[in-house]
Amino acid sequence: MKDTLVLSVLGRPGSGKGTQAEYLKRDFGFASFSTGALLRKRAKNRDYTGRRIGSFIENGDIVPSPITFFMWMPELESFKQKNVSRIIIDGTPRKILEAYILDDVVEWYDWKNMKVLNIKISEKEAIKRLVKRGRSDDELSDIKNRLQWFKKDVEPVLRYYKKKGMLLDINGEQSREYVYKEIKAKLKL
Ligand code: UDP
Ligand code: MG
């Protein structure tokens, strides 16, 4: 049997991570989760941690790694139990610490084929798209905040995977169909 493919999808807010993950699920039966979506769901439970997560998201701040880890780790555990052969991780890791943890997790589950999509759009394009999208954390000041930690926290993650030869750069500033074509070509799907 072929090795399980673990695909992390990264890119600036508004780059189309969720959209492309949906296409891959639809056509290739990837199992997937979005860390952002898991956090938004968790924030609906208004206990201490739910309220804290909610305010972090509203301000466009990055939620501390132990909290997000608690969200995504059970998803991966369940994928292992179901023995799925293709996995999408939408929006993790966002910090180098999380990349190191994910390395250990992937090794733990004996998943030998991990790739990272880097869907590239400029800051200007990200702002344009998010203002249009209009989610409650898409206010200009929140967006600026998210773009700032993308630079500080996510870009080192991208460099880390590039060095390991795992990074696939995708031009995110084309129609969603063309972005998808490029992804399929680079993944040889
Ligand atoms: N978030 C986070 N850590 C993560 C993933 C998401 O703190 O690992 C928070 C963060 O506040 C982010 C929000 O959840 O702005 C939404 O994440 P999502 O990936 O859905 O946003 P997108 O990048 O698609 O705009
Ligand atoms: Mg998203």
PDB file of C-alpha atoms and ligand atoms in Angstrom:
ATOM      1  CA  MET A   1       0.000   0.000   0.000  1.00  0.00           C
ATOM      2  CA  LYS A   2       1.110   3.536  -0.712  1.00  0.00           C
ATOM      3  CA  ASP A   3       2.173   5.800   2.137  1.00  0.00           C
ATOM      4  CA  THR A   4      -0.491   8.068   3.597  1.00  0.00           C
ATOM      5  CA  LEU A   5      -0.220  11.558   2.148  1.00  0.00           C
ATOM      6  CA  VAL A   6      -0.355  14.325   4.737  1.00  0.00           C
ATOM      7  CA  LEU A   7      -0.896  17.702   3.126  1.00  0.00           C
ATOM      8  CA  SER A   8      -0.625  20.889   5.127  1.00  0.00           C
ATOM      9  CA  VAL A   9      -2.193  23.873   3.374  1.00  0.00           C
ATOM     10  CA  LEU A  10      -0.709  27.258   4.250  1.00  0.00           C
ATOM     11  CA  GLY A  11      -0.983  30.769   2.883  1.00  0.00           C
ATOM     12  CA  ARG A  12      -1.946  34.273   3.900  1.00  0.00           C
ATOM     13  CA  PRO A  13      -5.489  34.784   5.153  1.00  0.00           C
ATOM     14  CA  GLY A  14      -7.728  34.915   2.114  1.00  0.00           C
ATOM     15  CA  SER A  15      -5.381  32.827  -0.027  1.00  0.00           C
ATOM     16  CA  GLY A  16      -8.044  30.184  -0.630  1.00  0.00           C
ATOM     17  CA  LYS A  17      -6.832  27.408   1.685  1.00  0.00           C
ATOM     18  CA  GLY A  18     -10.365  26.320   2.558  1.00  0.00           C
ATOM     19  CA  THR A  19     -11.608  26.461  -1.040  1.00  0.00           C
ATOM     20  CA  GLN A  20      -8.764  24.358  -2.381  1.00  0.00           C
ATOM     21  CA  ALA A  21      -9.108  21.892   0.487  1.00  0.00           C
ATOM     22  CA  GLU A  22     -12.794  21.459  -0.458  1.00  0.00           C
ATOM     23  CA  TYR A  23     -11.870  20.699  -4.088  1.00  0.00           C
ATOM     24  CA  LEU A  24      -9.302  18.112  -3.028  1.00  0.00           C
ATOM     25  CA  LYS A  25     -11.826  16.491  -0.682  1.00  0.00           C
ATOM     26  CA  ARG A  26     -14.472  16.398  -3.376  1.00  0.00           C
ATOM     27  CA  ASP A  27     -12.250  14.842  -6.039  1.00  0.00           C
ATOM     28  CA  PHE A  28      -9.751  12.732  -4.128  1.00  0.00           C
ATOM     29  CA  GLY A  29     -11.458  11.807  -0.882  1.00  0.00           C
ATOM     30  CA  PHE A  30      -9.037  13.566   1.439  1.00  0.00           C
ATOM     31  CA  ALA A  31      -9.981  13.511   5.106  1.00  0.00           C
ATOM     32  CA  SER A  32      -9.508  17.033   6.415  1.00  0.00           C
ATOM     33  CA  PHE A  33      -9.913  19.608   9.114  1.00  0.00           C
ATOM     34  CA  SER A  34      -9.402  23.348   9.359  1.00  0.00           C
ATOM     35  CA  THR A  35      -7.799  24.526  12.575  1.00  0.00           C
ATOM     36  CA  GLY A  36      -9.483  27.924  12.169  1.00  0.00           C
ATOM     37  CA  ALA A  37     -12.886  26.252  11.780  1.00  0.00           C
ATOM     38  CA  LEU A  38     -12.248  24.028  14.824  1.00  0.00           C
ATOM     39  CA  LEU A  39     -11.392  27.121  16.848  1.00  0.00           C
ATOM     40  CA  ARG A  40     -14.475  29.000  15.661  1.00  0.00           C
ATOM     41  CA  LYS A  41     -16.597  26.012  16.663  1.00  0.00           C
ATOM     42  CA  ARG A  42     -14.914  25.734  20.047  1.00  0.00           C
ATOM     43  CA  ALA A  43     -15.509  29.444  20.672  1.00  0.00           C
ATOM     44  CA  LYS A  44     -19.280  28.851  20.541  1.00  0.00           C
ATOM     45  CA  ASN A  45     -19.017  27.060  23.874  1.00  0.00           C
ATOM     46  CA  ARG A  46     -18.773  30.118  26.113  1.00  0.00           C
ATOM     47  CA  ASP A  47     -16.699  28.632  28.913  1.00  0.00           C
ATOM     48  CA  TYR A  48     -13.403  30.265  29.849  1.00  0.00           C
ATOM     49  CA  THR A  49     -11.363  28.795  27.009  1.00  0.00           C
ATOM     50  CA  GLY A  50     -14.157  29.279  24.471  1.00  0.00           C
ATOM     51  CA  ARG A  51     -14.466  32.965  25.325  1.00  0.00           C
ATOM     52  CA  ARG A  52     -10.692  33.459  25.208  1.00  0.00           C
ATOM     53  CA  ILE A  53     -10.465  31.743  21.822  1.00  0.00           C
ATOM     54  CA  GLY A  54     -13.340  33.911  20.578  1.00  0.00           C
ATOM     55  CA  SER A  55     -11.612  37.114  21.554  1.00  0.00           C
ATOM     56  CA  PHE A  56      -8.296  36.006  20.040  1.00  0.00           C
ATOM     57  CA  ILE A  57     -10.020  35.253  16.744  1.00  0.00           C
ATOM     58  CA  GLU A  58     -11.988  38.511  16.771  1.00  0.00           C
ATOM     59  CA  ASN A  59      -8.778  40.477  17.253  1.00  0.00           C
ATOM     60  CA  GLY A  60      -6.927  38.499  14.598  1.00  0.00           C
ATOM     61  CA  ASP A  61      -4.473  37.178  17.169  1.00  0.00           C
ATOM     62  CA  ILE A  62      -2.787  33.794  17.008  1.00  0.00           C
ATOM     63  CA  VAL A  63      -4.176  31.348  19.575  1.00  0.00           C
ATOM     64  CA  PRO A  64      -1.421  29.782  21.737  1.00  0.00           C
ATOM     65  CA  SER A  65      -0.084  26.494  20.401  1.00  0.00           C
ATOM     66  CA  PRO A  66      -1.179  24.198  23.279  1.00  0.00           C
ATOM     67  CA  ILE A  67      -4.781  25.282  22.728  1.00  0.00           C
ATOM     68  CA  THR A  68      -4.733  24.698  18.973  1.00  0.00           C
ATOM     69  CA  PHE A  69      -2.862  21.434  19.494  1.00  0.00           C
ATOM     70  CA  PHE A  70      -5.781  20.234  21.615  1.00  0.00           C
ATOM     71  CA  MET A  71      -8.069  20.978  18.674  1.00  0.00           C
ATOM     72  CA  TRP A  72      -6.167  19.217  15.891  1.00  0.00           C
ATOM     73  CA  MET A  73      -4.505  16.295  17.604  1.00  0.00           C
ATOM     74  CA  PRO A  74      -7.760  14.296  18.111  1.00  0.00           C
ATOM     75  CA  GLU A  75      -8.568  14.806  14.418  1.00  0.00           C
ATOM     76  CA  LEU A  76      -5.308  13.177  13.388  1.00  0.00           C
ATOM     77  CA  GLU A  77      -5.806  10.393  15.908  1.00  0.00           C
ATOM     78  CA  SER A  78      -9.215   9.652  14.379  1.00  0.00           C
ATOM     79  CA  PHE A  79      -7.759   9.675  10.861  1.00  0.00           C
ATOM     80  CA  LYS A  80      -5.217   7.107  11.999  1.00  0.00           C
ATOM     81  CA  GLN A  81      -7.958   4.932  13.470  1.00  0.00           C
ATOM     82  CA  LYS A  82      -9.915   5.129  10.207  1.00  0.00           C
ATOM     83  CA  ASN A  83      -6.719   4.351   8.333  1.00  0.00           C
ATOM     84  CA  VAL A  84      -7.298   7.100   5.770  1.00  0.00           C
ATOM     85  CA  SER A  85      -4.783   7.407   2.956  1.00  0.00           C
ATOM     86  CA  ARG A  86      -4.990  11.178   2.308  1.00  0.00           C
ATOM     87  CA  ILE A  87      -5.146  13.934   4.889  1.00  0.00           C
ATOM     88  CA  ILE A  88      -5.476  17.710   4.602  1.00  0.00           C
ATOM     89  CA  ILE A  89      -4.469  19.953   7.452  1.00  0.00           C
ATOM     90  CA  ASP A  90      -5.841  23.409   6.673  1.00  0.00           C
ATOM     91  CA  GLY A  91      -4.055  26.195   8.505  1.00  0.00           C
ATOM     92  CA  THR A  92      -1.571  24.328  10.733  1.00  0.00           C
ATOM     93  CA  PRO A  93       1.308  24.683  11.593  1.00  0.00           C
ATOM     94  CA  ARG A  94       1.391  28.434  12.056  1.00  0.00           C
ATOM     95  CA  LYS A  95       4.452  28.561  14.276  1.00  0.00           C
ATOM     96  CA  ILE A  96       7.796  26.844  14.094  1.00  0.00           C
ATOM     97  CA  LEU A  97       7.055  25.181  17.444  1.00  0.00           C
ATOM     98  CA  GLU A  98       3.918  23.664  15.888  1.00  0.00           C
ATOM     99  CA  ALA A  99       5.947  22.457  12.912  1.00  0.00           C
ATOM    100  CA  TYR A 100       8.280  20.599  15.276  1.00  0.00           C
ATOM    101  CA  ILE A 101       5.330  19.088  17.121  1.00  0.00           C
ATOM    102  CA  LEU A 102       3.689  18.064  13.863  1.00  0.00           C
ATOM    103  CA  ASP A 103       6.940  16.366  12.793  1.00  0.00           C
ATOM    104  CA  ASP A 104       6.733  14.209  15.908  1.00  0.00           C
ATOM    105  CA  VAL A 105       3.041  13.490  15.407  1.00  0.00           C
ATOM    106  CA  VAL A 106       3.549  12.476  11.772  1.00  0.00           C
ATOM    107  CA  GLU A 107       6.382  10.214  12.820  1.00  0.00           C
ATOM    108  CA  TRP A 108       4.264   8.758  15.630  1.00  0.00           C
ATOM    109  CA  TYR A 109       1.566   7.710  13.156  1.00  0.00           C
ATOM    110  CA  ASP A 110       4.170   6.431  10.705  1.00  0.00           C
ATOM    111  CA  TRP A 111       3.046   8.775   7.930  1.00  0.00           C
ATOM    112  CA  LYS A 112       5.987   9.022   5.603  1.00  0.00           C
ATOM    113  CA  ASN A 113       4.746  11.315   2.877  1.00  0.00           C
ATOM    114  CA  MET A 114       4.137  14.854   4.048  1.00  0.00           C
ATOM    115  CA  LYS A 115       3.896  17.853   1.739  1.00  0.00           C
ATOM    116  CA  VAL A 116       3.108  21.505   2.345  1.00  0.00           C
ATOM    117  CA  LEU A 117       1.210  23.754  -0.038  1.00  0.00           C
ATOM    118  CA  ASN A 118       2.179  27.400   0.060  1.00  0.00           C
ATOM    119  CA  ILE A 119      -0.643  29.275  -1.649  1.00  0.00           C
ATOM    120  CA  LYS A 120       0.960  32.600  -2.416  1.00  0.00           C
ATOM    121  CA  ILE A 121      -0.890  35.905  -2.584  1.00  0.00           C
ATOM    122  CA  SER A 122       0.432  39.386  -1.863  1.00  0.00           C
ATOM    123  CA  GLU A 123      -0.563  41.392   1.207  1.00  0.00           C
ATOM    124  CA  LYS A 124      -2.474  43.755  -1.031  1.00  0.00           C
ATOM    125  CA  GLU A 125      -4.487  40.924  -2.562  1.00  0.00           C
ATOM    126  CA  ALA A 126      -5.160  39.418   0.894  1.00  0.00           C
ATOM    127  CA  ILE A 127      -6.597  42.699   2.164  1.00  0.00           C
ATOM    128  CA  LYS A 128      -8.739  43.137  -0.938  1.00  0.00           C
ATOM    129  CA  ARG A 129     -10.223  39.648  -0.614  1.00  0.00           C
ATOM    130  CA  LEU A 130     -10.803  39.680   3.139  1.00  0.00           C
ATOM    131  CA  VAL A 131     -12.547  43.024   3.126  1.00  0.00           C
ATOM    132  CA  LYS A 132     -14.897  41.500   0.532  1.00  0.00           C
ATOM    133  CA  ARG A 133     -15.341  38.248   2.483  1.00  0.00           C
ATOM    134  CA  GLY A 134     -16.520  40.165   5.547  1.00  0.00           C
ATOM    135  CA  ARG A 135     -16.219  37.528   8.274  1.00  0.00           C
ATOM    136  CA  SER A 136     -16.371  39.169  11.712  1.00  0.00           C
ATOM    137  CA  ASP A 137     -12.582  38.918  12.049  1.00  0.00           C
ATOM    138  CA  ASP A 138     -12.142  40.564   8.652  1.00  0.00           C
ATOM    139  CA  GLU A 139     -12.053  44.166   9.933  1.00  0.00           C
ATOM    140  CA  LEU A 140      -9.063  46.045   8.573  1.00  0.00           C
ATOM    141  CA  SER A 141      -7.224  46.243  11.922  1.00  0.00           C
ATOM    142  CA  ASP A 142      -7.679  42.481  12.520  1.00  0.00           C
ATOM    143  CA  ILE A 143      -6.505  41.714   9.001  1.00  0.00           C
ATOM    144  CA  LYS A 144      -3.368  43.816   9.508  1.00  0.00           C
ATOM    145  CA  ASN A 145      -2.696  41.889  12.696  1.00  0.00           C
ATOM    146  CA  ARG A 146      -3.048  38.533  10.940  1.00  0.00           C
ATOM    147  CA  LEU A 147      -0.780  39.635   8.121  1.00  0.00           C
ATOM    148  CA  GLN A 148       1.803  40.696  10.658  1.00  0.00           C
ATOM    149  CA  TRP A 149       1.972  37.352  12.402  1.00  0.00           C
ATOM    150  CA  PHE A 150       1.954  35.609   9.049  1.00  0.00           C
ATOM    151  CA  LYS A 151       5.289  37.319   8.478  1.00  0.00           C
ATOM    152  CA  LYS A 152       6.629  36.732  11.974  1.00  0.00           C
ATOM    153  CA  ASP A 153       5.354  33.198  12.640  1.00  0.00           C
ATOM    154  CA  VAL A 154       4.220  31.482   9.436  1.00  0.00           C
ATOM    155  CA  GLU A 155       7.014  32.559   7.098  1.00  0.00           C
ATOM    156  CA  PRO A 156       9.679  30.784   9.206  1.00  0.00           C
ATOM    157  CA  VAL A 157       7.509  27.657   8.978  1.00  0.00           C
ATOM    158  CA  LEU A 158       7.489  27.957   5.190  1.00  0.00           C
ATOM    159  CA  ARG A 159      11.272  28.374   5.114  1.00  0.00           C
ATOM    160  CA  TYR A 160      11.638  25.307   7.347  1.00  0.00           C
ATOM    161  CA  TYR A 161       9.648  23.111   4.971  1.00  0.00           C
ATOM    162  CA  LYS A 162      11.393  24.574   1.953  1.00  0.00           C
ATOM    163  CA  LYS A 163      14.744  23.556   3.394  1.00  0.00           C
ATOM    164  CA  LYS A 164      13.400  20.038   3.926  1.00  0.00           C
ATOM    165  CA  GLY A 165      12.254  19.933   0.293  1.00  0.00           C
ATOM    166  CA  MET A 166       8.597  19.545   1.284  1.00  0.00           C
ATOM    167  CA  LEU A 167       7.232  22.889   0.137  1.00  0.00           C
ATOM    168  CA  LEU A 168       5.174  23.320  -3.024  1.00  0.00           C
ATOM    169  CA  ASP A 169       4.740  26.956  -4.050  1.00  0.00           C
ATOM    170  CA  ILE A 170       1.407  27.695  -5.684  1.00  0.00           C
ATOM    171  CA  ASN A 171       0.464  30.952  -7.385  1.00  0.00           C
ATOM    172  CA  GLY A 172      -2.712  31.921  -5.519  1.00  0.00           C
ATOM    173  CA  GLU A 173      -3.412  34.964  -7.647  1.00  0.00           C
ATOM    174  CA  GLN A 174      -5.209  33.176 -10.457  1.00  0.00           C
ATOM    175  CA  SER A 175      -8.785  31.947 -10.759  1.00  0.00           C
ATOM    176  CA  ARG A 176      -9.619  29.243  -8.216  1.00  0.00           C
ATOM    177  CA  GLU A 177      -9.811  26.669 -11.040  1.00  0.00           C
ATOM    178  CA  TYR A 178      -6.285  27.497 -12.174  1.00  0.00           C
ATOM    179  CA  VAL A 179      -4.964  27.427  -8.629  1.00  0.00           C
ATOM    180  CA  TYR A 180      -6.512  23.979  -8.324  1.00  0.00           C
ATOM    181  CA  LYS A 181      -4.926  22.838 -11.602  1.00  0.00           C
ATOM    182  CA  GLU A 182      -1.516  23.934 -10.401  1.00  0.00           C
ATOM    183  CA  ILE A 183      -2.008  22.105  -7.097  1.00  0.00           C
ATOM    184  CA  LYS A 184      -3.028  18.872  -8.827  1.00  0.00           C
ATOM    185  CA  ALA A 185      -0.072  19.102 -11.190  1.00  0.00           C
ATOM    186  CA  LYS A 186       2.420  19.715  -8.390  1.00  0.00           C
ATOM    187  CA  LEU A 187       0.962  16.905  -6.292  1.00  0.00           C
ATOM    188  CA  LYS A 188       0.863  14.647  -9.368  1.00  0.00           C
ATOM    189  CA  LEU A 189      -2.790  13.882  -8.675  1.00  0.00           C
TER     190      LEU A 189
HETATM  191  N1  UDP B   1      -6.067  30.551  14.301  1.00  0.00           N
HETATM  192  C1  UDP B   1      -5.008  30.417  15.169  1.00  0.00           C
HETATM  193  N2  UDP B   1      -4.155  29.356  15.028  1.00  0.00           N
HETATM  194  C2  UDP B   1      -4.322  28.436  14.046  1.00  0.00           C
HETATM  195  C3  UDP B   1      -5.383  28.580  13.151  1.00  0.00           C
HETATM  196  C4  UDP B   1      -6.251  29.657  13.293  1.00  0.00           C
HETATM  197  O1  UDP B   1      -4.820  31.219  16.057  1.00  0.00           O
HETATM  198  O2  UDP B   1      -3.519  27.491  13.982  1.00  0.00           O
HETATM  199  C5  UDP B   1      -7.022  31.664  14.498  1.00  0.00           C
HETATM  200  C6  UDP B   1      -6.436  32.996  14.088  1.00  0.00           C
HETATM  201  O3  UDP B   1      -6.971  33.997  14.908  1.00  0.00           O
HETATM  202  C7  UDP B   1      -6.939  33.130  12.653  1.00  0.00           C
HETATM  203  C8  UDP B   1      -8.333  32.549  12.788  1.00  0.00           C
HETATM  204  O4  UDP B   1      -8.187  31.476  13.707  1.00  0.00           O
HETATM  205  O5  UDP B   1      -6.953  34.455  12.210  1.00  0.00           O
HETATM  206  C9  UDP B   1      -8.948  32.051  11.518  1.00  0.00           C
HETATM  207  O6  UDP B   1      -8.164  31.048  10.930  1.00  0.00           O
HETATM  208  P1  UDP B   1      -8.449  30.562   9.428  1.00  0.00           P
HETATM  209  O7  UDP B   1      -7.379  29.625   9.020  1.00  0.00           O
HETATM  210  O8  UDP B   1      -9.840  30.089   9.289  1.00  0.00           O
HETATM  211  O9  UDP B   1      -8.361  31.950   8.666  1.00  0.00           O
HETATM  212  P2  UDP B   1      -7.915  32.290   7.206  1.00  0.00           P
HETATM  213  O10 UDP B   1      -6.422  32.184   7.182  1.00  0.00           O
HETATM  214  O11 UDP B   1      -8.592  31.296   6.312  1.00  0.00           O
HETATM  215  O12 UDP B   1      -8.408  33.691   7.059  1.00  0.00           O
HETATM  216 MG    MG B   2      -9.823  29.405   6.205  1.00  0.00          MG
END
